[in-house]
CSV table of C-alpha atoms and ligand atoms in Angstrom, one decimal:
chain,number,residue,atom,x,y,z
A,1,UNK,CA,-58.6,-241.0,-25.5
A,2,UNK,CA,-58.4,-240.8,-22.4
A,3,UNK,CA,-55.1,-239.5,-20.8
A,4,UNK,CA,-54.4,-241.3,-17.3
A,5,UNK,CA,-51.5,-239.1,-14.7
A,6,UNK,CA,-49.8,-239.3,-11.7
A,7,UNK,CA,-49.2,-235.9,-9.2
A,8,UNK,CA,-45.7,-238.1,-8.6
A,9,UNK,CA,-43.9,-238.7,-4.7
A,10,UNK,CA,-44.6,-242.1,-3.2
A,11,UNK,CA,-43.7,-244.0,-6.0
A,12,UNK,CA,-40.3,-243.7,-7.6
A,13,UNK,CA,-39.3,-244.0,-11.3
A,14,UNK,CA,-37.5,-246.9,-11.5
A,15,UNK,CA,-40.5,-248.8,-9.8
A,16,UNK,CA,-43.3,-247.5,-11.6
A,17,UNK,CA,-41.5,-248.6,-14.5
A,18,UNK,CA,-40.9,-251.5,-13.1
A,19,UNK,CA,-44.7,-252.0,-12.5
A,20,UNK,CA,-46.6,-250.5,-15.8
A,21,UNK,CA,-43.8,-253.5,-18.1
A,22,UNK,CA,-45.0,-256.2,-16.0
A,23,UNK,CA,-48.7,-255.1,-16.5
A,24,UNK,CA,-47.9,-254.7,-20.3
A,25,UNK,CA,-47.1,-257.8,-20.4
A,26,UNK,CA,-50.7,-258.6,-19.2
A,27,UNK,CA,-53.0,-257.6,-22.2
A,28,UNK,CA,-52.4,-260.4,-24.9
A,29,UNK,CA,-53.5,-262.7,-21.5
A,30,UNK,CA,-56.8,-261.2,-21.0
A,31,UNK,CA,-57.1,-260.5,-24.8
A,32,UNK,CA,-56.5,-264.6,-24.7
A,33,UNK,CA,-58.4,-265.1,-21.9
A,34,UNK,CA,-61.8,-267.0,-21.7
A,35,UNK,CA,-63.4,-264.6,-20.1
A,36,UNK,CA,-61.6,-261.4,-22.0
A,37,UNK,CA,-64.8,-261.9,-25.0
A,38,UNK,CA,-65.5,-257.7,-23.7
A,39,UNK,CA,-61.7,-256.8,-25.0
A,40,UNK,CA,-62.6,-256.8,-29.4
A,41,UNK,CA,-65.9,-256.4,-29.1
A,42,UNK,CA,-66.5,-252.7,-29.7
A,43,UNK,CA,-64.3,-254.0,-33.4
A,44,UNK,CA,-66.3,-257.6,-32.7
A,45,UNK,CA,-69.8,-257.5,-32.1
A,46,UNK,CA,-72.7,-259.5,-33.5
A,47,UNK,CA,-73.6,-256.8,-36.1
A,48,UNK,CA,-77.2,-259.0,-36.2
A,49,UNK,CA,-78.5,-258.5,-33.1
A,50,UNK,CA,-76.9,-254.3,-32.4
A,51,UNK,CA,-79.0,-253.6,-35.1
A,52,UNK,CA,-82.0,-255.4,-33.4
A,53,UNK,CA,-81.1,-254.2,-30.1
A,54,UNK,CA,-82.3,-250.5,-31.8
A,55,UNK,CA,-84.9,-252.0,-33.0
A,56,UNK,CA,-86.9,-252.8,-30.6
A,57,UNK,CA,-85.7,-249.6,-28.9
A,58,UNK,CA,-87.4,-247.9,-31.0
A,59,UNK,CA,-90.5,-250.1,-30.8
A,60,UNK,CA,-90.2,-249.4,-27.0
A,61,UNK,CA,-90.3,-246.2,-27.3
A,62,UNK,CA,-93.2,-246.4,-29.4
A,63,UNK,CA,-95.1,-248.3,-26.9
A,64,UNK,CA,-93.9,-247.9,-23.9
A,65,UNK,CA,-93.7,-244.7,-21.3
A,66,UNK,CA,-91.8,-246.7,-19.2
A,67,UNK,CA,-89.0,-250.3,-19.9
A,68,UNK,CA,-88.0,-251.4,-16.0
A,69,UNK,CA,-85.0,-253.0,-16.5
A,70,UNK,CA,-84.4,-256.2,-14.4
A,71,UNK,CA,-81.6,-257.1,-13.4
A,72,UNK,CA,-78.4,-257.0,-10.2
A,73,UNK,CA,-74.8,-256.4,-10.8
A,74,UNK,CA,-73.1,-256.7,-12.9
A,75,UNK,CA,-77.3,-257.4,-15.1
A,76,UNK,CA,-77.4,-253.6,-14.1
A,77,UNK,CA,-75.2,-251.0,-13.0
A,78,UNK,CA,-73.7,-250.5,-16.2
A,79,UNK,CA,-76.7,-249.1,-18.1
A,80,UNK,CA,-78.2,-247.3,-15.4
A,81,UNK,CA,-74.1,-245.5,-14.6
A,82,UNK,CA,-74.6,-244.2,-18.7
A,83,UNK,CA,-78.1,-242.9,-19.0
A,84,UNK,CA,-77.3,-241.4,-15.4
A,85,UNK,CA,-74.2,-239.9,-16.5
A,86,UNK,CA,-75.5,-238.7,-19.3
A,87,UNK,CA,-77.6,-236.9,-17.4
A,88,UNK,CA,-80.9,-239.3,-18.0
A,89,UNK,CA,-83.5,-241.1,-20.8
A,90,UNK,CA,-83.3,-238.3,-23.9
A,91,UNK,CA,-86.4,-240.3,-25.8
A,92,UNK,CA,-89.8,-241.1,-25.0
A,93,UNK,CA,-89.5,-243.4,-22.6
A,94,UNK,CA,-88.2,-243.8,-18.9
A,95,UNK,CA,-86.2,-246.2,-17.8
A,96,UNK,CA,-86.9,-248.0,-14.1
A,97,UNK,CA,-85.3,-250.3,-12.4
A,98,UNK,CA,-86.3,-253.6,-10.6
A,99,UNK,CA,-84.7,-256.8,-9.1
A,100,UNK,CA,-81.0,-255.2,-8.0
A,101,UNK,CA,-82.5,-255.5,-4.1
A,102,UNK,CA,-84.5,-257.6,-2.3
A,103,UNK,CA,-86.5,-254.6,-1.0
A,104,UNK,CA,-90.2,-254.8,-0.8
A,105,UNK,CA,-90.8,-250.5,0.0
A,106,UNK,CA,-88.1,-250.3,-3.1
A,107,UNK,CA,-90.0,-252.3,-5.2
A,108,UNK,CA,-93.1,-250.2,-4.0
A,109,UNK,CA,-91.6,-247.6,-5.1
A,110,UNK,CA,-91.4,-248.5,-8.4
A,111,UNK,CA,-94.9,-250.0,-9.1
A,112,UNK,CA,-96.1,-246.4,-7.3
A,113,UNK,CA,-93.5,-245.1,-10.1
A,114,UNK,CA,-94.9,-247.1,-12.6
A,115,UNK,CA,-98.6,-246.7,-12.2
A,116,UNK,CA,-101.1,-247.7,-15.0
A,117,UNK,CA,-99.0,-246.6,-17.6
A,118,UNK,CA,-97.8,-248.0,-20.9
A,119,UNK,CA,-94.9,-250.5,-19.7
A,120,UNK,CA,-92.2,-253.4,-21.1
A,121,UNK,CA,-89.6,-255.4,-19.1
A,122,UNK,CA,-86.6,-256.5,-20.3
A,123,UNK,CA,-85.7,-258.6,-17.9
A,124,UNK,CA,-81.6,-259.3,-17.5
A,125,UNK,CA,-79.8,-262.4,-15.9
A,126,UNK,CA,-77.2,-264.7,-17.2
A,127,UNK,CA,-77.5,-267.6,-15.4
A,128,UNK,CA,-80.9,-266.3,-15.2
A,129,UNK,CA,-82.5,-268.3,-11.6
A,130,UNK,CA,-80.3,-264.8,-9.8
A,131,UNK,CA,-82.7,-264.5,-6.6
A,132,UNK,CA,-83.3,-260.9,-6.1
A,133,UNK,CA,-84.6,-260.2,-10.4
A,134,UNK,CA,-86.1,-263.6,-10.5
A,135,UNK,CA,-88.0,-262.6,-7.6
A,136,UNK,CA,-89.1,-259.3,-9.0
A,137,UNK,CA,-89.5,-260.9,-13.4
A,138,UNK,CA,-92.0,-262.9,-11.2
A,139,UNK,CA,-94.3,-259.4,-9.9
A,140,UNK,CA,-93.7,-257.2,-13.0
A,141,UNK,CA,-94.9,-260.5,-15.4
A,142,UNK,CA,-97.9,-261.0,-13.5
A,143,UNK,CA,-98.5,-256.7,-14.0
A,144,UNK,CA,-98.1,-257.1,-17.7
A,145,UNK,CA,-100.3,-260.4,-18.0
A,146,UNK,CA,-103.6,-258.4,-15.9
A,147,UNK,CA,-102.3,-255.8,-17.9
A,148,UNK,CA,-102.3,-256.9,-21.7
A,149,UNK,CA,-102.9,-260.3,-21.4
A,150,UNK,CA,-100.2,-263.1,-21.7
A,151,UNK,CA,-100.2,-262.4,-25.9
A,152,UNK,CA,-99.5,-258.9,-25.3
A,153,UNK,CA,-97.5,-260.1,-22.5
A,154,UNK,CA,-95.1,-261.2,-24.5
A,155,UNK,CA,-94.1,-259.1,-26.9
A,156,UNK,CA,-93.5,-256.8,-24.0
A,157,UNK,CA,-90.4,-258.6,-22.3
A,158,UNK,CA,-87.4,-258.6,-23.7
A,159,UNK,CA,-85.0,-261.3,-22.3
A,160,UNK,CA,-81.1,-261.1,-22.3
A,161,UNK,CA,-79.4,-264.4,-20.5
A,162,UNK,CA,-77.2,-267.2,-22.2
A,163,UNK,CA,-77.7,-268.8,-24.9
A,164,UNK,CA,-78.4,-271.8,-24.1
A,165,UNK,CA,-79.0,-272.8,-20.3
A,166,UNK,CA,-80.3,-271.4,-17.8
A,167,UNK,CA,-84.9,-271.0,-16.3
A,168,UNK,CA,-84.4,-267.7,-18.1
A,169,UNK,CA,-83.0,-268.7,-21.0
A,170,UNK,CA,-85.9,-271.4,-20.8
A,171,UNK,CA,-88.9,-270.3,-20.2
A,172,UNK,CA,-88.1,-267.6,-22.8
A,173,UNK,CA,-87.9,-269.9,-25.8
A,174,UNK,CA,-91.1,-271.7,-23.9
A,175,UNK,CA,-93.4,-268.1,-23.8
A,176,UNK,CA,-91.6,-267.2,-27.2
A,177,UNK,CA,-89.6,-263.4,-25.8
A,178,UNK,CA,-88.0,-262.0,-27.7
A,179,UNK,CA,-84.2,-263.0,-26.6
A,180,UNK,CA,-80.6,-261.5,-26.6
A,181,UNK,CA,-77.7,-263.3,-25.7
A,182,UNK,CA,-74.9,-262.5,-22.6
A,183,UNK,CA,-71.6,-264.0,-24.3
A,184,UNK,CA,-70.2,-267.4,-22.7
A,185,UNK,CA,-66.8,-265.9,-22.9
A,186,UNK,CA,-67.6,-262.0,-20.9
A,187,UNK,CA,-68.6,-261.9,-16.8
A,188,UNK,CA,-70.9,-259.7,-16.0
A,189,UNK,CA,-69.4,-256.9,-14.8
A,190,UNK,CA,-67.3,-256.9,-18.6
A,191,UNK,CA,-70.5,-257.4,-20.4
A,192,UNK,CA,-72.4,-253.5,-20.3
A,193,UNK,CA,-71.4,-253.0,-24.3
A,194,UNK,CA,-73.4,-256.6,-24.6
A,195,UNK,CA,-77.1,-257.0,-25.4
A,196,UNK,CA,-77.0,-256.8,-21.0
A,197,UNK,CA,-76.6,-253.0,-20.9
A,198,UNK,CA,-77.4,-251.6,-25.1
A,199,UNK,CA,-80.6,-252.4,-25.2
A,200,UNK,CA,-81.4,-250.3,-21.9
A,201,UNK,CA,-79.3,-247.1,-23.2
A,202,UNK,CA,-80.9,-247.6,-26.4
A,203,UNK,CA,-84.3,-247.6,-25.4
A,204,UNK,CA,-82.7,-244.6,-23.2
A,205,UNK,CA,-82.6,-242.7,-26.2
A,206,UNK,CA,-78.8,-242.5,-26.4
A,207,UNK,CA,-76.9,-243.3,-30.2
A,208,UNK,CA,-75.1,-247.2,-28.9
A,209,UNK,CA,-73.1,-246.7,-32.4
A,210,UNK,CA,-71.5,-243.4,-30.7
A,211,UNK,CA,-70.8,-246.0,-27.3
A,212,UNK,CA,-69.1,-248.3,-29.9
A,213,UNK,CA,-66.8,-246.0,-31.2
A,214,UNK,CA,-65.8,-245.1,-28.5
A,215,UNK,CA,-64.5,-247.7,-27.0
A,216,UNK,CA,-63.2,-249.1,-30.4
A,217,UNK,CA,-60.7,-245.5,-30.3
A,218,UNK,CA,-60.3,-246.9,-26.8
A,219,UNK,CA,-58.7,-250.6,-28.1
A,220,UNK,CA,-57.0,-248.8,-30.9
A,221,UNK,CA,-54.8,-247.2,-28.1
A,222,UNK,CA,-54.7,-250.2,-25.5
A,223,UNK,CA,-54.5,-253.0,-27.3
A,224,UNK,CA,-50.8,-253.2,-28.7
A,225,UNK,CA,-49.3,-252.7,-24.7
A,226,UNK,CA,-52.1,-251.6,-22.1
A,227,UNK,CA,-51.7,-248.1,-23.1
A,228,UNK,CA,-52.9,-245.6,-19.7
A,229,UNK,CA,-54.3,-248.4,-18.7
A,230,UNK,CA,-51.6,-250.3,-17.4
A,231,UNK,CA,-50.2,-247.0,-16.3
A,232,UNK,CA,-52.7,-247.3,-14.2
A,233,UNK,CA,-52.8,-250.9,-13.6
A,234,UNK,CA,-49.6,-250.6,-12.1
A,235,UNK,CA,-50.2,-247.2,-9.7
A,236,UNK,CA,-52.6,-249.3,-8.5
A,237,UNK,CA,-50.7,-252.3,-7.2
A,238,UNK,CA,-48.0,-249.7,-6.0
A,239,UNK,CA,-50.0,-247.6,-3.6
A,240,UNK,CA,-51.3,-250.9,-2.1
A,241,UNK,CA,-48.0,-252.1,-2.1
A,242,UNK,CA,-46.8,-249.4,0.0
A,243,UNK,CA,-49.8,-250.4,1.9
A,244,UNK,CA,-52.6,-247.6,0.0
A,245,UNK,CA,-55.2,-250.8,0.5
A,246,UNK,CA,-58.3,-247.9,-0.7
A,247,UNK,CA,-59.0,-246.4,-3.4
A,248,UNK,CA,-61.8,-243.3,-3.3
A,249,UNK,CA,-63.1,-242.3,-7.3
A,250,UNK,CA,-63.4,-239.0,-6.9
A,251,UNK,CA,-66.3,-237.4,-9.4
A,252,UNK,CA,-67.1,-233.9,-9.1
A,253,UNK,CA,-70.5,-234.5,-11.7
A,254,UNK,CA,-73.1,-235.3,-9.4
A,255,UNK,CA,-74.1,-237.9,-12.8
A,256,UNK,CA,-70.9,-239.7,-12.7
A,257,UNK,CA,-72.4,-241.8,-8.8
A,258,UNK,CA,-74.2,-244.2,-11.1
A,259,UNK,CA,-71.0,-244.3,-13.1
A,260,UNK,CA,-69.1,-245.1,-9.6
A,261,UNK,CA,-71.0,-248.0,-8.2
A,262,UNK,CA,-70.7,-248.9,-11.4
A,263,UNK,CA,-66.7,-248.9,-11.4
A,264,UNK,CA,-66.4,-249.9,-7.5
A,265,UNK,CA,-68.1,-253.2,-9.2
A,266,UNK,CA,-66.0,-253.8,-12.0
A,267,UNK,CA,-62.4,-253.5,-9.9
A,268,UNK,CA,-64.3,-254.6,-5.8
A,269,UNK,CA,-65.6,-258.1,-8.1
A,270,UNK,CA,-62.6,-258.6,-10.0
A,271,UNK,CA,-59.3,-258.4,-7.8
A,272,UNK,CA,-61.3,-258.6,-4.2
A,273,UNK,CA,-60.4,-262.6,-3.6
A,274,UNK,CA,-57.3,-265.0,-2.7
A,275,UNK,CA,-57.3,-262.2,0.4
A,276,UNK,CA,-55.7,-259.7,-1.1
A,277,UNK,CA,-56.8,-256.0,-3.7
A,278,UNK,CA,-58.0,-252.5,-3.4
A,279,UNK,CA,-60.9,-251.9,-2.1
A,280,UNK,CA,-62.9,-249.8,-4.1
A,281,UNK,CA,-64.9,-246.1,-2.4
A,282,UNK,CA,-66.1,-243.5,-3.9
A,283,UNK,CA,-67.5,-239.5,-3.7
A,284,UNK,CA,-69.2,-237.2,-5.1
A,285,UNK,CA,-67.6,-234.0,-4.7
A,286,UNK,CA,-67.8,-230.4,-3.7
A,287,UNK,CA,-70.4,-232.9,-1.6
A,288,UNK,CA,-67.9,-235.4,0.3
A,289,UNK,CA,-66.1,-232.7,1.0
A,290,UNK,CA,-68.4,-232.3,3.6
A,291,UNK,CA,-69.2,-235.8,5.2
A,292,UNK,CA,-65.9,-237.5,4.0
A,293,UNK,CA,-64.1,-235.3,3.1
A,294,UNK,CA,-62.6,-234.4,6.6
A,295,UNK,CA,-61.1,-238.3,6.8
A,296,UNK,CA,-60.0,-238.1,3.0
A,297,UNK,CA,-57.8,-235.3,4.3
A,298,UNK,CA,-56.8,-236.3,7.8
A,299,UNK,CA,-57.9,-240.0,9.0
A,300,UNK,CA,-55.8,-242.9,8.9
A,301,UNK,CA,-53.1,-242.5,6.0
A,302,UNK,CA,-54.0,-246.0,4.2
A,303,UNK,CA,-55.7,-244.3,0.5
A,304,UNK,CA,-55.8,-243.0,-2.2
A,305,UNK,CA,-57.5,-241.4,-3.9
A,306,UNK,CA,-58.4,-241.4,-8.5
A,307,UNK,CA,-59.7,-238.0,-9.6
A,308,UNK,CA,-62.5,-237.8,-12.9
A,309,UNK,CA,-61.4,-234.5,-14.7
A,310,UNK,CA,-63.1,-234.0,-18.3
A,311,UNK,CA,-61.0,-231.7,-20.4
A,312,UNK,CA,-63.6,-229.5,-21.6
A,313,UNK,CA,-65.4,-226.8,-20.5
A,314,UNK,CA,-69.0,-226.6,-19.7
A,315,UNK,CA,-71.2,-223.4,-20.3
A,316,UNK,CA,-73.8,-223.8,-18.4
A,317,UNK,CA,-75.6,-221.4,-15.1
A,318,UNK,CA,-73.1,-219.1,-14.0
A,319,UNK,CA,-72.4,-216.9,-11.3
A,320,UNK,CA,-75.8,-214.5,-10.8
A,321,UNK,CA,-75.8,-210.9,-10.3
A,322,UNK,CA,-77.0,-209.1,-7.3
A,323,UNK,CA,-77.0,-205.4,-6.8
A,324,UNK,CA,-75.9,-206.0,-3.2
A,325,UNK,CA,-72.6,-208.0,-2.6
A,326,UNK,CA,-74.0,-209.0,1.0
A,327,UNK,CA,-73.5,-212.9,0.4
A,328,UNK,CA,-69.4,-211.5,-1.0
A,329,UNK,CA,-69.5,-212.9,-3.9
A,330,UNK,CA,-69.5,-210.1,-5.9
A,331,UNK,CA,-65.8,-211.2,-6.6
A,332,UNK,CA,-67.9,-214.5,-8.8
A,333,UNK,CA,-70.3,-213.2,-10.6
A,334,UNK,CA,-70.6,-214.0,-13.6
A,335,UNK,CA,-68.6,-216.8,-13.7
A,336,UNK,CA,-68.9,-219.6,-15.1
A,337,UNK,CA,-70.4,-222.3,-12.4
A,338,UNK,CA,-68.0,-225.4,-14.2
A,339,UNK,CA,-64.8,-222.8,-14.0
A,340,UNK,CA,-65.7,-223.0,-10.3
A,341,UNK,CA,-66.3,-226.2,-9.9
A,342,UNK,CA,-62.3,-227.3,-11.8
A,343,UNK,CA,-60.9,-225.1,-9.3
A,344,UNK,CA,-62.8,-227.1,-6.5
A,345,UNK,CA,-61.0,-229.9,-8.0
A,346,UNK,CA,-58.0,-228.2,-8.8
A,347,UNK,CA,-57.6,-227.5,-5.0
A,348,UNK,CA,-59.5,-230.2,-3.4
A,349,UNK,CA,-56.2,-232.8,-5.3
A,350,UNK,CA,-54.3,-230.1,-4.0
A,351,UNK,CA,-55.1,-230.1,-0.9
A,352,UNK,CA,-54.9,-234.1,-0.3
A,353,UNK,CA,-51.8,-234.4,-2.1
A,354,UNK,CA,-50.4,-231.6,1.3
A,355,UNK,CA,-52.7,-234.2,3.4
A,356,UNK,CA,-50.5,-237.2,2.2
A,357,UNK,CA,-52.9,-238.8,0.0
A,358,UNK,CA,-51.7,-240.5,-3.2
A,359,UNK,CA,-53.9,-238.3,-6.9
A,360,UNK,CA,-54.4,-240.2,-9.8
A,361,UNK,CA,-55.9,-238.5,-12.6
A,362,UNK,CA,-58.1,-239.9,-15.4
A,363,UNK,CA,-59.0,-237.2,-17.8
A,364,UNK,CA,-61.9,-236.8,-20.9
A,365,UNK,CA,-62.6,-235.2,-23.4
A,366,UNK,CA,-66.3,-234.5,-22.1
A,367,UNK,CA,-69.3,-236.3,-21.5
A,368,UNK,CA,-71.2,-238.0,-24.1
A,369,UNK,CA,-71.2,-240.8,-25.9
A,370,UNK,CA,-68.1,-241.4,-27.2
A,371,UNK,CA,-66.0,-240.6,-24.4
A,372,UNK,CA,-68.2,-242.6,-22.3
A,373,UNK,CA,-67.4,-245.9,-24.5
A,374,UNK,CA,-63.7,-245.1,-23.9
A,375,UNK,CA,-64.0,-244.7,-21.2
A,376,UNK,CA,-65.8,-247.9,-20.1
A,377,UNK,CA,-63.2,-249.0,-22.1
A,378,UNK,CA,-60.5,-248.2,-20.1
A,379,UNK,CA,-61.6,-248.7,-17.0
A,380,UNK,CA,-62.3,-252.3,-18.3
A,381,UNK,CA,-58.6,-252.7,-19.3
A,382,UNK,CA,-57.2,-250.9,-16.3
A,383,UNK,CA,-59.3,-253.1,-13.8
A,384,UNK,CA,-57.8,-256.3,-15.8
A,385,UNK,CA,-54.8,-255.7,-16.5
A,386,UNK,CA,-54.6,-254.2,-12.3
A,387,UNK,CA,-55.7,-257.7,-11.0
A,388,UNK,CA,-53.0,-260.5,-12.7
A,389,UNK,CA,-50.6,-257.8,-12.4
A,390,UNK,CA,-52.3,-258.5,-8.6
A,391,UNK,CA,-52.3,-261.9,-9.1
A,392,UNK,CA,-55.5,-263.1,-8.8
A,393,UNK,CA,-57.4,-263.9,-11.1
A,394,UNK,CA,-60.4,-260.7,-12.9
A,395,UNK,CA,-62.6,-262.5,-14.0
A,396,UNK,CA,-64.4,-265.0,-11.8
A,397,UNK,CA,-66.4,-263.8,-8.6
A,398,UNK,CA,-66.6,-267.1,-6.4
A,399,UNK,CA,-67.3,-265.1,-3.2
A,400,UNK,CA,-70.3,-264.0,-3.8
A,401,UNK,CA,-71.7,-267.3,-3.8
A,402,UNK,CA,-71.0,-267.3,0.2
A,403,UNK,CA,-74.0,-265.6,0.8
A,404,UNK,CA,-76.6,-266.8,-2.0
A,405,UNK,CA,-75.5,-270.0,0.2
A,406,UNK,CA,-76.7,-269.4,3.6
A,407,UNK,CA,-79.3,-266.9,1.7
A,408,UNK,CA,-81.0,-270.2,0.8
A,409,UNK,CA,-81.1,-272.4,3.6
A,410,UNK,CA,-82.0,-269.8,5.3
A,411,UNK,CA,-84.8,-269.9,2.4
A,412,UNK,CA,-84.9,-273.5,3.4
A,413,UNK,CA,-84.9,-273.6,-0.8
A,414,UNK,CA,-84.6,-277.1,-1.8
A,415,UNK,CA,-81.3,-279.2,-2.3
A,416,UNK,CA,-80.2,-276.9,0.8
A,417,UNK,CA,-80.7,-277.7,3.9
A,418,UNK,CA,-81.4,-275.0,6.5
B,1,PA5,O1,-70.6,-259.4,-12.5
B,1,PA5,C1,-70.8,-260.8,-12.4
B,1,PA5,O2,-70.9,-261.5,-12.9
B,1,PA5,C2,-72.0,-260.5,-10.9
B,1,PA5,O3,-72.4,-258.9,-10.1
B,1,PA5,C3,-73.8,-260.8,-11.9
B,1,PA5,O4,-73.9,-260.4,-13.0
B,1,PA5,C4,-74.7,-260.6,-10.6
B,1,PA5,O5,-74.4,-262.0,-9.4
B,1,PA5,C5,-76.1,-261.4,-11.2
B,1,PA5,O6,-75.2,-262.8,-12.2
B,1,PA5,P1,-76.7,-262.1,-12.9
B,1,PA5,O7,-76.1,-262.2,-14.2
B,1,PA5,O8,-76.6,-263.9,-13.8
B,1,PA5,O9,-78.1,-263.1,-12.6
């Protein structure tokens, strides 16, 4: 189970308790919302589709050196977050990511990495019409057809999209691609535990049963009254009311970089509307203590930090022994690097608290499938409760359309004025 801690100060107990009570009232509303399908997903998912995901993942590992995962935003960040947080692929197939920008340079890099290796495509788009993945899909599909022929290519394309509509859905039906469904009642940024995330994660050799079990255990702890997720949601809202309008998710494990990106999308897209919301930012420490650390310690006092903590110690590399002490590290000789990393984390929290930064802690057991499943669910529930407490709809994203409309106008897309 994920724990939430607040180190104290700035917010008083009475107002905190009142806000927690308010956040708790939104659990039922989240569950009943038309976009609340993710709430019971860990115990109520499509078991047949889940089996098919595992079967397809095994086939990909037999016939593909690479799986090119094409998608953007909620159709991309979740699986990359989990695969990278677990230290990367464990099976034969390596995962490549495309369609998450319109950069020709980025796409050329993926093509170069692919070389002439065997590959398959996992194209994910709920709407089936998003430009970035559609452009990349055209390109990799062409490469696939040139390599394996029309029929062979169709057997290597896996499409995750709407059950009944959209360009991708229609093409998948016409060409006979194997398809998976993004349920109507689950928005992109809450969809990592559907085929959107699970196919890539399973193809990377990661145990999706255990990931789901972790999410289910977390759900069991939160479903009655929001548990620790309601506490975190309440604290974010109280701090915002006191003009702490930037939250920095701080992680001491570089492999959490994409987890931080997933978290930023989750909270940014869910809460940043109606001119409201906490701006979500992130750091990987201790790396960023040497870049953003100065600002956090002494810059404008409008930010708070949420540290992701690992309960278990990791036995790995120790500080090397040396015959002399020219570098002054003798006092650390033989110590686990992980224990030093944890001390750096504690020291950072203490220094930042002393510098006037409210510090929150989210504690997970360790880095494995179960803990990550729990962490995903914890943040999803926290975000939904936090959004309703803030007074916004945490499941829509009307602002995402603005740039698209202007881009289509400038590109001269039929039906758009330029
Ligand atoms: O969370 C969201 O809803 C968005 O980030 C979408 O996932 C993103 O815009 C991609 O949309 P689609 O899956 O329709 O291609």
